[in-house]
CSV table of C-alpha atoms and ligand atoms in Angstrom, one decimal:
chain,number,residue,atom,x,y,z
A,1295,MET,CA,55.6,54.5,-150.2
A,1296,LYS,CA,52.6,52.4,-151.5
A,1297,THR,CA,49.3,54.2,-151.9
A,1298,VAL,CA,46.3,52.0,-151.3
A,1299,VAL,CA,42.7,53.0,-151.9
A,1300,GLN,CA,40.1,50.9,-150.0
A,1301,LYS,CA,36.4,51.3,-150.4
A,1302,TYR,CA,34.1,50.0,-147.7
A,1303,GLY,CA,30.5,49.3,-148.8
A,1304,GLY,CA,27.3,49.8,-146.8
A,1305,THR,CA,27.4,46.5,-144.9
A,1306,SER,CA,31.0,47.0,-144.0
A,1307,VAL,CA,30.2,50.3,-142.2
A,1308,GLY,CA,26.7,49.2,-141.3
A,1309,SER,CA,27.0,49.5,-137.5
A,1310,ILE,CA,29.3,51.0,-134.8
A,1311,GLU,CA,30.9,47.5,-134.4
A,1312,ARG,CA,31.5,47.2,-138.1
A,1313,ILE,CA,33.0,50.7,-138.2
A,1314,GLN,CA,35.3,49.7,-135.4
A,1315,ALA,CA,36.3,46.6,-137.3
A,1316,VAL,CA,37.1,48.8,-140.4
A,1317,ALA,CA,39.1,51.2,-138.3
A,1318,ASP,CA,41.2,48.2,-136.9
A,1319,ARG,CA,41.7,47.0,-140.5
A,1320,VAL,CA,42.8,50.4,-141.7
A,1321,SER,CA,45.1,51.0,-138.8
A,1322,THR,CA,46.8,47.7,-139.5
A,1323,LEU,CA,47.3,48.7,-143.1
A,1324,ARG,CA,48.5,52.1,-142.1
A,1325,ALA,CA,51.0,50.6,-139.7
A,1326,THR,CA,52.8,49.0,-142.7
A,1327,GLY,CA,53.7,52.5,-143.8
A,1328,ALA,CA,51.3,52.6,-146.8
A,1329,ALA,CA,49.5,55.8,-147.6
A,1330,VAL,CA,45.8,55.0,-147.2
A,1331,VAL,CA,42.7,56.5,-148.7
A,1332,THR,CA,39.4,55.0,-147.6
A,1333,VAL,CA,36.3,55.6,-149.5
A,1334,VAL,CA,33.1,54.9,-147.6
A,1335,SER,CA,29.5,54.2,-148.5
A,1336,ALA,CA,26.5,55.2,-146.3
A,1337,MET,CA,25.6,52.7,-143.6
A,1338,SER,CA,23.6,49.9,-145.1
A,1339,GLY,CA,19.9,50.8,-145.6
A,1340,GLU,CA,20.6,54.5,-145.0
A,1341,THR,CA,20.3,55.6,-148.6
A,1342,ASN,CA,17.0,53.8,-149.0
A,1343,ARG,CA,15.8,55.2,-145.7
A,1344,LEU,CA,16.5,58.8,-146.9
A,1345,ILE,CA,14.8,58.1,-150.2
A,1346,GLY,CA,11.8,56.9,-148.3
A,1347,LEU,CA,11.7,60.1,-146.2
A,1348,ALA,CA,11.6,62.3,-149.3
A,1349,LYS,CA,9.0,60.2,-150.9
A,1350,GLU,CA,6.7,60.7,-147.9
A,1351,LEU,CA,6.8,64.3,-148.8
A,1352,ALA,CA,6.6,64.2,-152.6
A,1353,PRO,CA,6.2,61.2,-154.9
A,1354,GLN,CA,8.8,62.7,-157.3
A,1355,PRO,CA,11.1,64.8,-155.1
A,1356,THR,CA,13.3,67.5,-156.7
A,1357,LEU,CA,16.4,65.9,-158.1
A,1358,ARG,CA,18.8,68.5,-156.8
A,1359,GLU,CA,17.4,68.2,-153.2
A,1360,MET,CA,17.6,64.4,-153.4
A,1361,ASP,CA,21.3,64.7,-153.9
A,1362,VAL,CA,21.7,67.1,-151.0
A,1363,LEU,CA,19.8,64.6,-148.9
A,1364,LEU,CA,21.4,61.3,-150.1
A,1365,SER,CA,25.0,62.6,-149.8
A,1366,THR,CA,24.5,62.9,-146.1
A,1367,GLY,CA,24.6,59.1,-145.7
A,1368,GLU,CA,28.2,59.1,-146.8
A,1369,GLN,CA,29.0,62.2,-144.8
A,1370,VAL,CA,28.0,60.3,-141.6
A,1371,SER,CA,30.1,57.2,-142.3
A,1372,ALA,CA,33.1,59.2,-143.4
A,1373,SER,CA,33.1,61.3,-140.2
A,1374,LEU,CA,32.4,58.2,-138.0
A,1375,LEU,CA,35.3,56.3,-139.5
A,1376,ALA,CA,37.6,59.3,-139.0
A,1377,VAL,CA,36.5,59.6,-135.4
A,1378,ALA,CA,37.2,55.9,-134.8
A,1379,LEU,CA,40.7,56.1,-136.4
A,1380,ASN,CA,41.7,59.3,-134.5
A,1381,HIS,CA,40.5,57.6,-131.3
A,1382,ARG,CA,43.0,54.8,-132.1
A,1383,GLY,CA,45.8,57.2,-132.5
A,1384,VAL,CA,45.7,56.9,-136.3
A,1385,ARG,CA,45.4,60.4,-137.6
A,1386,ALA,CA,42.6,60.7,-140.1
A,1387,ARG,CA,40.7,63.4,-141.9
A,1388,SER,CA,37.3,63.1,-143.7
A,1389,PHE,CA,36.7,64.7,-147.0
A,1390,LEU,CA,33.4,65.4,-148.7
A,1391,GLY,CA,33.1,65.5,-152.5
A,1392,HIS,CA,33.2,69.2,-152.8
A,1393,GLN,CA,36.1,69.5,-150.3
A,1394,ILE,CA,38.4,67.3,-152.4
A,1395,ARG,CA,37.1,68.4,-155.2
A,1396,ILE,CA,35.4,65.7,-157.2
A,1397,ASP,CA,34.0,67.7,-160.1
A,1398,THR,CA,31.0,66.2,-161.9
A,1399,ASP,CA,28.5,67.2,-164.5
A,1400,SER,CA,25.1,68.4,-163.3
A,1401,CYS,CA,23.0,65.3,-163.9
A,1402,PHE,CA,21.6,64.9,-160.4
A,1403,GLY,CA,21.3,61.4,-159.2
A,1404,ARG,CA,23.6,60.0,-161.9
A,1405,ALA,CA,26.4,62.6,-162.3
A,1406,ARG,CA,29.6,61.7,-164.0
A,1407,ILE,CA,33.0,62.6,-162.7
A,1408,ARG,CA,34.9,65.0,-164.9
A,1409,ASN,CA,37.9,65.7,-162.8
A,1410,ILE,CA,39.4,65.1,-159.4
A,1411,ASP,CA,41.8,67.6,-157.8
A,1412,VAL,CA,44.1,65.5,-155.7
A,1413,ALA,CA,46.1,68.3,-154.1
A,1414,GLY,CA,44.2,68.2,-150.9
A,1415,LEU,CA,44.3,64.4,-150.6
A,1416,ARG,CA,48.0,64.4,-151.3
A,1417,LYS,CA,48.6,67.0,-148.7
A,1418,SER,CA,46.7,64.9,-146.1
A,1419,LEU,CA,48.5,61.7,-147.1
A,1420,ASP,CA,51.9,63.5,-147.0
A,1421,ALA,CA,51.1,64.7,-143.6
A,1422,GLY,CA,50.6,61.1,-142.6
A,1423,GLU,CA,46.9,61.1,-142.3
A,1424,VAL,CA,44.4,58.5,-143.5
A,1425,ALA,CA,42.2,60.4,-146.0
A,1426,VAL,CA,38.6,59.2,-145.4
A,1427,VAL,CA,36.5,60.1,-148.5
A,1428,ALA,CA,32.7,60.2,-148.6
A,1429,GLY,CA,31.9,58.1,-151.6
A,1430,PHE,CA,29.0,58.6,-154.1
A,1431,GLN,CA,29.2,62.4,-154.2
A,1432,GLY,CA,30.7,65.3,-156.1
A,1433,VAL,CA,30.1,68.9,-156.9
A,1434,ASP,CA,28.9,70.4,-160.2
A,1435,PRO,CA,30.2,73.7,-161.8
A,1436,GLU,CA,27.5,75.7,-160.0
A,1437,ALA,CA,28.6,74.3,-156.6
A,1438,ASN,CA,25.6,72.0,-156.3
A,1439,ILE,CA,26.1,68.7,-154.5
A,1440,THR,CA,25.7,65.7,-156.9
A,1441,THR,CA,25.5,62.0,-156.5
A,1442,LEU,CA,26.9,59.3,-158.8
A,1443,GLY,CA,24.0,56.8,-159.1
A,1444,ARG,CA,23.3,53.8,-156.8
A,1445,GLY,CA,26.4,51.9,-155.9
A,1446,GLY,CA,28.4,55.0,-156.9
A,1447,SER,CA,31.0,54.8,-154.1
A,1448,ASP,CA,32.7,52.0,-156.2
A,1449,THR,CA,33.2,54.6,-158.9
A,1450,SER,CA,34.4,57.2,-156.4
A,1451,ALA,CA,37.0,54.7,-155.2
A,1452,VAL,CA,38.3,53.8,-158.7
A,1453,ALA,CA,38.3,57.4,-159.8
A,1454,VAL,CA,40.3,58.5,-156.7
A,1455,ALA,CA,42.7,55.6,-157.3
A,1456,ALA,CA,43.2,56.6,-160.9
A,1457,ALA,CA,43.7,60.3,-160.0
A,1458,LEU,CA,46.2,59.4,-157.3
A,1459,GLN,CA,47.9,56.7,-159.5
A,1460,ALA,CA,47.4,54.4,-156.5
A,1461,ASP,CA,49.1,51.1,-156.4
A,1462,SER,CA,45.8,49.3,-155.8
A,1463,CYS,CA,42.1,49.8,-155.4
A,1464,GLU,CA,40.4,47.4,-153.1
A,1465,ILE,CA,36.6,47.1,-153.0
A,1466,LEU,CA,35.7,45.7,-149.6
A,1467,THR,CA,32.3,44.3,-149.4
A,1468,ASP,CA,30.1,41.5,-147.9
A,1469,VAL,CA,31.1,38.8,-150.3
A,1470,ASP,CA,34.7,37.5,-150.7
A,1471,GLY,CA,35.0,38.3,-154.4
A,1472,VAL,CA,33.2,38.2,-157.7
A,1473,TYR,CA,31.3,34.9,-158.1
A,1474,THR,CA,30.2,33.1,-161.2
A,1475,THR,CA,26.8,34.2,-160.2
A,1476,ASP,CA,25.1,35.9,-157.2
A,1477,PRO,CA,25.9,33.5,-154.4
A,1478,ARG,CA,22.6,34.5,-152.7
A,1479,ILE,CA,20.7,33.0,-155.6
A,1480,CYS,CA,22.8,30.1,-156.4
A,1481,PRO,CA,24.8,28.4,-153.6
A,1482,GLU,CA,26.9,26.5,-156.1
A,1483,ALA,CA,28.4,29.8,-157.3
A,1484,ARG,CA,32.2,29.8,-157.3
A,1485,LYS,CA,34.6,32.6,-156.5
A,1486,LEU,CA,36.7,33.7,-159.5
A,1487,ASP,CA,40.4,34.5,-158.8
A,1488,ARG,CA,40.6,36.8,-161.8
A,1489,ILE,CA,38.1,38.3,-164.3
A,1490,SER,CA,38.8,40.6,-167.2
A,1491,TYR,CA,37.5,44.2,-167.3
A,1492,ASP,CA,35.2,43.3,-170.3
A,1493,GLU,CA,33.6,40.4,-168.6
A,1494,MET,CA,33.1,42.3,-165.4
A,1495,LEU,CA,31.7,45.2,-167.4
A,1496,GLU,CA,29.1,42.8,-168.9
A,1497,LEU,CA,28.3,41.2,-165.6
A,1498,ALA,CA,27.9,44.6,-163.9
A,1499,SER,CA,25.7,45.9,-166.7
A,1500,LEU,CA,23.7,42.7,-166.6
A,1501,GLY,CA,22.8,43.0,-162.9
A,1502,ALA,CA,25.7,41.7,-160.9
A,1503,LYS,CA,25.7,44.7,-158.6
A,1504,VAL,CA,28.9,43.7,-156.8
A,1505,LEU,CA,30.5,46.6,-158.7
A,1506,GLN,CA,28.9,49.7,-160.2
A,1507,ILE,CA,29.2,49.6,-164.0
A,1508,ARG,CA,30.9,53.0,-164.1
A,1509,SER,CA,33.5,51.9,-161.7
A,1510,VAL,CA,34.5,49.1,-164.1
A,1511,GLU,CA,34.5,51.4,-167.1
A,1512,ALA,CA,36.8,53.8,-165.2
A,1513,ALA,CA,39.1,50.9,-164.1
A,1514,LYS,CA,39.4,49.7,-167.6
A,1515,ARG,CA,40.0,53.2,-169.0
A,1516,PHE,CA,42.6,54.2,-166.5
A,1517,ASP,CA,44.1,50.7,-166.1
A,1518,VAL,CA,43.4,50.5,-162.4
A,1519,PRO,CA,43.6,46.9,-161.1
A,1520,VAL,CA,40.7,46.4,-158.8
A,1521,CYS,CA,40.4,43.8,-156.1
A,1522,VAL,CA,37.0,42.8,-154.8
A,1523,ARG,CA,37.3,41.2,-151.4
A,1524,THR,CA,35.4,40.8,-148.1
A,1525,SER,CA,35.9,43.3,-145.2
A,1526,PHE,CA,35.2,40.5,-142.8
A,1527,SER,CA,38.4,38.5,-143.3
A,1528,ASP,CA,41.8,38.5,-145.0
A,1529,GLU,CA,40.6,36.2,-147.9
A,1530,PRO,CA,42.4,37.2,-151.1
A,1531,GLY,CA,39.4,38.1,-153.2
A,1532,THR,CA,39.0,38.6,-157.0
A,1533,TRP,CA,41.2,40.7,-159.2
A,1534,VAL,CA,39.5,42.6,-162.0
A,1535,VAL,CA,42.3,43.1,-164.6
A,1536,ARG,CA,43.1,43.5,-168.2
A,1537,GLU,CA,42.5,40.4,-170.4
A,1538,GLU,CA,45.3,37.8,-169.9
A,1539,GLU,CA,46.3,34.8,-171.9
A,1540,GLY,CA,44.2,31.7,-171.1
A,1541,MET,CA,41.2,33.7,-170.0
A,1542,GLU,CA,39.4,32.9,-173.2
A,1543,ASP,CA,39.6,29.2,-172.4
A,1544,VAL,CA,36.7,29.6,-170.0
A,1545,VAL,CA,33.6,29.7,-172.2
A,1546,VAL,CA,31.1,31.0,-169.6
A,1547,SER,CA,32.5,32.8,-166.6
A,1548,GLY,CA,29.3,34.1,-165.1
A,1549,VAL,CA,25.6,34.3,-165.1
A,1550,ALA,CA,23.7,37.5,-164.1
A,1551,LEU,CA,20.2,38.4,-163.2
A,1552,ASP,CA,18.9,41.9,-163.7
A,1553,ARG,CA,15.5,42.5,-162.0
A,1554,ASP,CA,15.6,46.2,-162.9
A,1555,GLN,CA,13.9,45.8,-166.3
A,1556,ALA,CA,10.6,46.8,-167.8
A,1557,LYS,CA,9.5,45.9,-171.3
A,1558,ILE,CA,7.7,48.3,-173.6
A,1559,THR,CA,6.1,47.5,-176.9
A,1560,VAL,CA,4.9,50.1,-179.5
A,1561,ARG,CA,2.5,48.3,-181.8
A,1562,GLY,CA,1.7,49.1,-185.4
A,1563,VAL,CA,4.6,51.4,-186.1
A,1564,PRO,CA,4.5,52.4,-189.7
A,1565,ASP,CA,7.5,50.8,-191.4
A,1566,LYS,CA,9.2,54.0,-192.6
A,1567,PRO,CA,12.7,55.5,-192.2
A,1568,GLY,CA,13.2,57.7,-189.2
A,1569,LEU,CA,10.5,56.3,-187.0
A,1570,ALA,CA,12.7,54.3,-184.7
A,1571,SER,CA,14.7,57.4,-184.0
A,1572,LYS,CA,11.6,59.4,-183.5
A,1573,LEU,CA,10.5,56.9,-180.9
A,1574,LEU,CA,13.8,56.5,-179.1
A,1575,GLY,CA,15.1,60.1,-179.5
A,1576,PRO,CA,13.0,61.7,-176.7
A,1577,MET,CA,14.0,59.0,-174.3
A,1578,ALA,CA,17.7,59.5,-175.0
A,1579,SER,CA,17.2,63.2,-174.5
A,1580,ALA,CA,15.5,62.4,-171.1
A,1581,GLY,CA,18.5,60.3,-170.1
A,1582,ILE,CA,16.6,57.0,-170.3
A,1583,VAL,CA,18.9,54.2,-171.3
A,1584,VAL,CA,17.1,51.8,-173.7
A,1585,ASP,CA,18.6,48.4,-173.6
A,1586,MET,CA,17.4,45.5,-175.7
A,1587,ILE,CA,15.6,46.5,-178.8
A,1588,ILE,CA,13.6,44.2,-181.1
A,1589,GLN,CA,11.7,45.2,-184.3
A,1590,ASN,CA,9.5,42.6,-185.9
A,1591,ALA,CA,9.3,42.0,-189.6
A,1592,SER,CA,6.7,44.3,-191.0
A,1593,GLU,CA,3.2,43.1,-191.8
A,1594,ALA,CA,1.1,45.2,-194.1
A,1595,GLY,CA,3.5,48.1,-193.7
A,1596,ASP,CA,3.4,48.1,-189.9
A,1597,THR,CA,5.8,46.7,-187.4
A,1598,ASP,CA,6.0,46.2,-183.6
A,1599,MET,CA,8.9,47.6,-181.7
A,1600,THR,CA,9.8,46.2,-178.3
A,1601,PHE,CA,12.5,47.4,-176.0
A,1602,THR,CA,13.5,47.4,-172.3
A,1603,VAL,CA,14.2,50.3,-170.0
A,1604,PRO,CA,15.2,50.4,-166.3
A,1605,GLN,CA,12.2,50.0,-164.0
A,1606,ALA,CA,12.9,53.4,-162.5
A,1607,ASP,CA,12.4,55.1,-165.8
A,1608,TYR,CA,9.5,53.1,-167.0
A,1609,GLU,CA,6.8,55.5,-165.7
A,1610,ARG,CA,8.6,58.4,-167.3
A,1611,ALA,CA,9.0,56.6,-170.6
A,1612,LEU,CA,5.4,55.7,-171.1
A,1613,PRO,CA,3.8,59.1,-171.6
A,1614,MET,CA,6.7,60.1,-173.9
A,1615,LEU,CA,6.2,57.1,-176.1
A,1616,GLU,CA,2.4,57.4,-176.1
A,1617,ALA,CA,2.8,61.0,-177.4
A,1618,VAL,CA,5.1,60.0,-180.2
A,1619,ALA,CA,3.0,56.9,-181.0
A,1620,GLN,CA,0.0,59.1,-181.5
A,1621,GLU,CA,2.0,61.6,-183.6
A,1622,ILE,CA,3.3,58.9,-186.0
A,1623,GLY,CA,0.0,57.0,-186.1
A,1624,ALA,CA,1.3,53.9,-184.3
A,1625,GLY,CA,-1.2,51.4,-182.9
A,1626,GLY,CA,-0.5,51.9,-179.2
A,1627,VAL,CA,1.8,51.3,-176.4
A,1628,THR,CA,1.8,48.3,-174.0
A,1629,ALA,CA,4.1,47.8,-171.1
A,1630,ASP,CA,5.2,45.0,-168.8
A,1631,ALA,CA,7.3,45.5,-165.7
A,1632,ASN,CA,7.0,41.9,-164.7
A,1633,VAL,CA,10.2,40.8,-166.5
A,1634,VAL,CA,13.8,40.1,-165.7
A,1635,LYS,CA,16.9,39.7,-167.8
A,1636,VAL,CA,19.2,36.7,-167.4
A,1637,SER,CA,22.6,36.7,-169.1
A,1638,VAL,CA,25.6,34.5,-169.6
A,1639,VAL,CA,29.0,36.1,-170.0
A,1640,GLY,CA,32.4,34.8,-171.1
A,1641,LEU,CA,35.4,35.7,-173.2
A,1642,GLY,CA,35.4,32.1,-174.5
A,1643,MET,CA,32.1,32.7,-176.4
A,1644,ARG,CA,34.1,34.6,-179.0
A,1645,SER,CA,35.6,31.3,-180.1
A,1646,HIS,CA,33.1,28.8,-179.0
A,1647,ALA,CA,29.9,28.1,-181.0
A,1648,GLY,CA,26.8,26.5,-179.5
A,1649,VAL,CA,26.4,28.5,-176.2
A,1650,ALA,CA,23.2,30.1,-177.3
A,1651,ALA,CA,21.7,26.8,-178.5
A,1652,ARG,CA,22.6,25.1,-175.2
A,1653,MET,CA,21.2,28.1,-173.2
A,1654,PHE,CA,17.8,28.0,-175.1
A,1655,ASP,CA,17.7,24.2,-174.7
A,1656,VAL,CA,18.2,24.4,-170.9
A,1657,LEU,CA,15.5,27.0,-170.6
A,1658,ALA,CA,13.1,25.1,-172.8
A,1659,THR,CA,13.6,21.9,-170.6
A,1660,GLU,CA,12.4,23.9,-167.6
A,1661,GLY,CA,9.4,25.2,-169.6
A,1662,ILE,CA,10.7,28.8,-169.4
A,1663,ASN,CA,9.5,31.0,-172.2
A,1664,ILE,CA,12.0,33.4,-173.7
A,1665,GLN,CA,10.4,36.8,-174.6
A,1666,MET,CA,13.5,38.6,-176.0
A,1667,ILE,CA,17.0,37.7,-176.9
A,1668,SER,CA,20.1,39.8,-177.5
A,1669,THR,CA,23.8,38.9,-177.9
A,1670,SER,CA,27.1,40.5,-178.1
A,1671,GLU,CA,30.6,39.0,-178.7
A,1672,ILE,CA,30.9,37.9,-175.1
A,1673,LYS,CA,27.3,37.6,-173.8
A,1674,ILE,CA,23.8,36.3,-174.4
A,1675,SER,CA,20.9,37.9,-172.7
A,1676,VAL,CA,17.2,36.7,-172.5
A,1677,VAL,CA,14.2,38.5,-171.1
A,1678,LEU,CA,11.9,36.2,-169.1
A,1679,GLU,CA,8.8,36.5,-166.9
A,1680,ALA,CA,10.1,37.7,-163.5
A,1681,LYS,CA,9.0,34.6,-161.6
A,1682,TYR,CA,11.5,32.4,-163.6
A,1683,GLY,CA,14.6,34.7,-163.0
A,1684,GLU,CA,16.2,32.8,-160.1
A,1685,LEU,CA,15.4,29.4,-161.5
A,1686,ALA,CA,16.9,30.3,-164.8
A,1687,VAL,CA,20.1,31.5,-163.1
A,1688,ARG,CA,20.4,28.2,-161.3
A,1689,VAL,CA,19.8,25.9,-164.3
A,1690,LEU,CA,22.0,28.0,-166.6
A,1691,HIS,CA,24.8,28.1,-163.9
A,1692,ARG,CA,24.6,24.3,-163.6
A,1693,ALA,CA,24.6,23.6,-167.4
A,1694,LEU,CA,27.1,26.3,-168.5
A,1695,VAL,CA,29.4,27.0,-165.6
A,1696,GLU,CA,29.4,23.9,-163.3
A,1697,GLU,CA,29.2,21.3,-166.1
A,1698,ALA,CA,31.1,23.6,-168.6
A,1699,LEU,CA,30.8,23.1,-172.3
B,3142,ADP,P1,28.4,47.1,-151.0
B,3142,ADP,O1,27.3,47.6,-150.0
B,3142,ADP,O2,29.6,46.6,-150.3
B,3142,ADP,O3,28.7,48.0,-152.1
B,3142,ADP,P2,26.7,45.5,-152.7
B,3142,ADP,O4,25.5,45.0,-152.0
B,3142,ADP,O5,26.6,46.7,-153.6
B,3142,ADP,O6,27.8,45.7,-151.6
B,3142,ADP,O7,27.4,44.3,-153.6
B,3142,ADP,C1,27.7,43.1,-153.0
B,3142,ADP,C2,26.5,42.1,-153.3
B,3142,ADP,O8,26.5,41.8,-154.7
B,3142,ADP,C3,26.7,40.7,-152.7
B,3142,ADP,O9,26.2,40.7,-151.4
B,3142,ADP,C4,26.0,39.8,-153.7
B,3142,ADP,O10,24.7,39.5,-153.2
B,3142,ADP,C5,25.8,40.7,-154.9
B,3142,ADP,N1,26.2,40.0,-156.1
B,3142,ADP,C6,25.5,40.0,-157.3
B,3142,ADP,N2,26.2,39.3,-158.2
B,3142,ADP,C7,27.4,38.9,-157.7
B,3142,ADP,C8,28.5,38.2,-158.2
B,3142,ADP,N3,28.5,37.7,-159.4
B,3142,ADP,N4,29.5,38.0,-157.3
B,3142,ADP,C9,29.5,38.5,-156.1
B,3142,ADP,N5,28.5,39.1,-155.6
B,3142,ADP,C10,27.4,39.4,-156.3
B,3143,LIG,N1,25.0,54.8,-150.6
B,3143,LIG,C1,24.9,54.7,-152.1
B,3143,LIG,C2,23.9,53.6,-152.4
B,3143,LIG,O1,23.3,53.0,-151.5
B,3143,LIG,C3,26.2,54.5,-152.8
B,3143,LIG,C4,26.9,53.3,-152.5
B,3143,LIG,O2,26.6,52.6,-151.5
B,3143,LIG,O3,27.9,53.0,-153.2
B,3143,LIG,O4,23.6,53.4,-153.6
B,3144,MG,MG1,27.7,48.4,-153.9
């Protein structure tokens, strides 16, 4: 018997009509004899609505209580889908994170899954039920409810698929696959039939939120083939898989826009060993992920250090850095949240020179100033003033994907 894990995102369960459509789809699949686990997100807009409620009461709500609050969104959609399935005569049972159990660490708001006990799910599947799992949530060793970070239901789905050794993991969403860039920004974007885990990992890290980064990490680690497809039709979608022969022939497979960036500069840092670690250490301890880092050549023994952090962490990072800057005698800290990061990604960059030159040339032609640059084997990222983000995506897509090198 085939075991299929299907994850339905917020838009796919966004209304009663949509939940009915999902129930029809699941019952058709169940009728083939497959064992079916569905993982659901909160109804679209619900997680943001709940965050808004808490923020009306406190600008920085207690993290533990936020997870108790936010996990309710998924609880609602899991129960509603189970209600709809049972009504159709398809036996279904909903499961919350702690009922399964999905064990996580205690990092509220961004917890990592440590282990999934599949005994309860197996029992339900063996009894012929559809197991409807509330995505995005788990439980820590002290029995606190945790959530897995925005978009975390993707990770719930991949992790459940890995734990059950499912035959496939489908991510059903409001686009019919992974595109060469966000189709909402660039109408010329093209759907990819296949993409490697590494390229998808870069695209996801660089702002293509069609899959949560951690879900791609988990898929790669546990070798779970993931199919991203639309819940609105039977279109085949995009397979995210291990690298295959021929994949490297495509130089640039995608362009990503990350709006969730803020740039911080610490000026006049004495050019001495240990100071970079002194500056960045406290942020790492506070769980703030520092992304691009640039250090200028020193002038008269002082250097400027610039780096980017997620917008949500920016207000937390500033006072920390100001304190260290004062301690080490640096000149001061300036910050700019009005930036975006635009990146091009492709396995073919490993063997193809000239992508960076072409990228900078295209941006220059549009009069777009590059503030920071970083590269890896299969990507090039630039930080730009926010207002140029979408334009940069379109011109880079045209020059590097549509016209190919
Ligand atoms: P869900 O609620 O189903 O999890 P998301 O909103 O998280 O859906 O992700 C789907 C969205 O991701 C699409 O509507 C699209 O706007 C966006 N997106 C960004 N980059 C890409 C890309 N490269 N390919 C496809 N979709 C993308
Ligand atoms: N509901 C959560 C969010 O909006 C998780 C998810 O949809 O994957 O981020
Ligand atoms: Mg999502």
